[in-house]
Amino acid sequence: MAQPLVKKDDDRDDEADYSPFLGIEKGAVLQEARVFNDPQLDPRRCSQVITKLLYLLNQGESFTKVEATEVFFAVTKLFQSRDIGLRRMVYVMIKELSPSADEVIIVTSSLMKDMTSKTDMYRANAIRVLCRITDGTLLTQIERYLKQAIVDKNPVVASAALVSGIHLLQTNPEIVKRWSNEVQEAVQSRAALVQFHALALLHQIRQNDRLAVNKLVTSLTRGSVRSPLAQCLLIRYTSQVIRESANNTQTGDRPFYDFLEGCLRHKAEMVIFEAARAITELNGVTSRELTPAITVLQLFLSSSKPVLRFAAVRTLNKVAMTHPMAVTNCNIDMESLISDQNRSIATLAITTLLKTGNESSVDRLMKQITNFMSDIADEFKIVVVEAIRSLCLKFPLKHRSLMNFLSNILREEGGFEYKKAIVDSIVILIRDIPEAKESGLLHLCEFIEDCEFTYLSTQILHFLGIEGPKTSDPSKYIRYIYNRVHLENATVRAGAVSTLAKFGAMVDSLKPRIFVLLRRCVFDNDDEVRDRATLYLNTLGGDGAVVETGEDVKEFLFGSLDIPLVNLENSLKNYEASEEPFDINSVPREVKTQPLAEKKAPGKKPTGLGAPPPGPPSTVDAYEKLLSSIPEFANFGKLFKSSAPVELTEAETEYAVNVVKHIFDGHVVFQYNCTNTIPEQLLENVIVVVDASEAEEFAEVASKPLRSLPYDSPGQTFVAFEKPEGVPAVGKFSNMLRFIVKEVDPSTGDAEDDGVEDEYQLEDLEVVAADYMLKVGVSNFRNAWESMGADGERVDEYGLGPRDSLAEAVNAVINLLGMQPCEGTEVVPNNSRSHTCLLSGVYIGNVKVLVRLQFGLDGPKDVAMKLAVRSEDEAVSDAIHEIVASG
Amino acid sequence: MFTTESSISVLIARGKRGSDLSPNTSNMESCPSVKNVLLLDSEGNRVAVKYYSDDWPTNSAKEAFEKSVFTKTQKTNARNEAEITLFENHIVVYKFVQDLHFFVTGSEDENELILATVLQGFFDAVGLILRGTVDKKEALENLDLILLCLDEIVDGGIILETDANVIAEKVASHSIDAGAPLSEQTISQALATAREHLARSLLK
């Protein structure tokens, strides 16, 4: 057998690349396959040829249909031989060839004979081969043998039948499901693997029957499952049962937890790990439940086997995301893994540590990471950089060492994504940690001296323009910026010119020197650079001319643009060149969260008569157009805000109605979006009758009924109220849908002529203070807060009473105020005892409002809150407090 | 920043957990499964490979996977203990001996230790079959046995057997006459058979 199968090629050096298959060729091997037809079979030779055929297939060679068929027919001849070794190869070969249905018939009888053979090996393999190649019709013929095989005393035969059953369940479930009794018996088998295969098949047969799975798990967790693999399966099924029953038993002891915990003391490592992982993934797992699982995982961390260490650290890494405190006990073991030979383990250890680390360990950690950074891939480095950024925000006092680390790795080799992650991190740190500003800016300046990425250079230049002039010594940045004008491409040069101009505009002492530099840029060979230089020289008065440009222009050129760019882009697209100049104040400031609706031709829309627009418009733009197209509402002025739709009906009722509140300066319009879900009805003259007796400041001025509301075609009806101008009036409105209903013949779609008047009670609707607040974010809350000044500030403290969690309290206040959370502060870290949340918005009358909320837990559940409001108008600051006080 | 990221990952984790409740995916999720078993040489060429999943539909996709797994693991020291890595959302466990590289791949959510058990079973079984002389030359000369070995370890992704002795016993039951029950064979018999087999090949 070990004899070279093909004659060695004499030209080749036989020491170096010796292989028995050297020079093998498909055509020749197919020729050789003729020996299968010899009347006197030579089993060894036939085996060799099959091995060659399998070798070819394994190397990726493919046979044509004809070749495959020929080989298949030749191979079937080999069933005549009684040689076991050859028969084994024949089985493997038939599976590899995956014959077609008409070919299968040829071998069926031979395989069925083997299936009933006295030789166990024949039975086991014949079952696997036959089940692999058979189709449903044949299956009924052999079903009897398969059922017998499942309970065969030979474990190999039983496993073969059970595994085949698992595969067949996908294609012929109805047949396999009839084997339940036999499979159930096999679950009790003394052979480990049989038990494993039987359990897998039994569960799959019953998986859609929750009760049966529950019973299976209950009985098996009490008994003893012998095979570790079967035990792992049982743990998975148990977790599934726990998951599905979790809804009913929120409190008290979790069912089956004791079983999982017991598995932590199993002798097989795979079972221990499976159980530990299952516990960490339990829904809403408590620290008490976690502890034993963490303990065994911690032991795995110091194992000599890399696989164990990897499995443990990967699981702990996931736990650290939700329960960082639970993992801190493992920190010492985790730190030794930073130098692990296996880089996957080291990276997982680092990121886990960065999530759980405390302030005192930061320096040590950074030292270890520095050694480790050079030999991991960029994708891992990005993970590390992001983890370091979070760490720095968590421990601002450590900014010096963390910032140094970032600037060091910024100087090393790396791709764009990696560099961008570092730059983004430095920018965020500069923004959030004032002490880190100057050193951070200098690091960035050094970086752009030698930066190959245009995008990063321009981003940094822009950022320098904003932050640089506010530092103690702005002049030191000028050199870095002006170098760009000499050394870089046009895009970066243009960016540098703008940045220089910003320094000139904001720092008077630098102005003359900036003019000198800008004048040099006027001769640049790129027109954009020249244009910018000229524009800035003119606006800043650098060419000796009297500066007549107003503050507006300066504000526009150098101030921060507080309009969402998407909105500006849309408004500019819609702007048609005319006598009237584009007014930037007309750009909506609301941050859009929904995707833009399809644009409709403006002005020409039929006003809901006959052909109602399909579906409610979902954006401010669309709302604005819709409302201005209705003559009754045309004189209400500029739309201030439209709320998100509020449902006024339960889901799946006869008529689905939701309402959008449109706030104008002196008016409020309710837009009721109605859908008729009854195919046999047509509604006409649909109107909502609103009772405003609980909303004293509101008076109904107009309403717009919906002429007709056919099945499943949404339409709108409107009601408008007048309210005192600029006042955030609140109130409660009760609603009644009134309409004429006509029967529709579903077959023809024709409605009867006569209708009946009917009413349908809707839920109440409230206009709340949050409706007068626009969600408008600010890019840098700290700057905005400071520039607003303390004049209009109002501070007070409130007790919010017992709350489920801090996060719940934070959300409640955000929703009450209807403001935009800034800098991700709406998210409360798990287990924290205090939290600061920053909000920004624009109050009716276009008054900017900033809010700083400080929450703290007072006792086990009571939440206390300090509310600081700054706005341009003290009255508005008071109003915000009033909202909270009354909310 | 920190909290946002972690809460997103929590959401993702929850989403995943939700999905294995659906009947379509639960089959493969709940039963440990192997996506492929690879035996490559020291240059990353195939000695014997077997795929059980549709993740690599074409031969070129398979070869690309083998090449990148080989390159990624090449420099690691997986000679004493099995090593492990996370690669293109797959867990790959691997072990090397001489000029042979053994790999077992499973899904990202698979229990790493189960995959390692499969790898160890394959590795040790090959060692028994080749009677301790485990290298590429010997493996190719006994390719029929290696292929039978793969056939006995995993069937269509489901683990069939992980005990190296049992696997080697099944594979080596070659020249026993038909009719002799397999269960009566012992390991020493199996090894004797293998030894005889080798002696025969050397005499040729």
Coordinates of C-alpha atoms in Angstrom, one line a residue, chain A residues 81 83 136 189 199 239 241 274 303 597 605 655 706 772 840 884:
Chain A
S81 CA -15.4 -8.5 -2.9
D83 CA -12.5 -7.6 1.7
G136 CA -38.0 9.8 0.9
S189 CA -28.1 3.7 26.5
L199 CA -30.6 13.2 23.1
S239 CA -30.8 27.3 29.3
V241 CA -36.1 26.2 29.1
E274 CA -20.6 25.0 29.0
S303 CA -4.6 26.8 32.8
A597 CA -39.7 60.9 3.1
K605 CA -51.1 68.8 -3.7
Y655 CA -60.1 51.9 13.1
L706 CA -61.9 63.8 5.6
Y772 CA -42.8 73.5 23.0
S840 CA -29.9 71.0 24.9
V884 CA -40.0 69.7 36.2

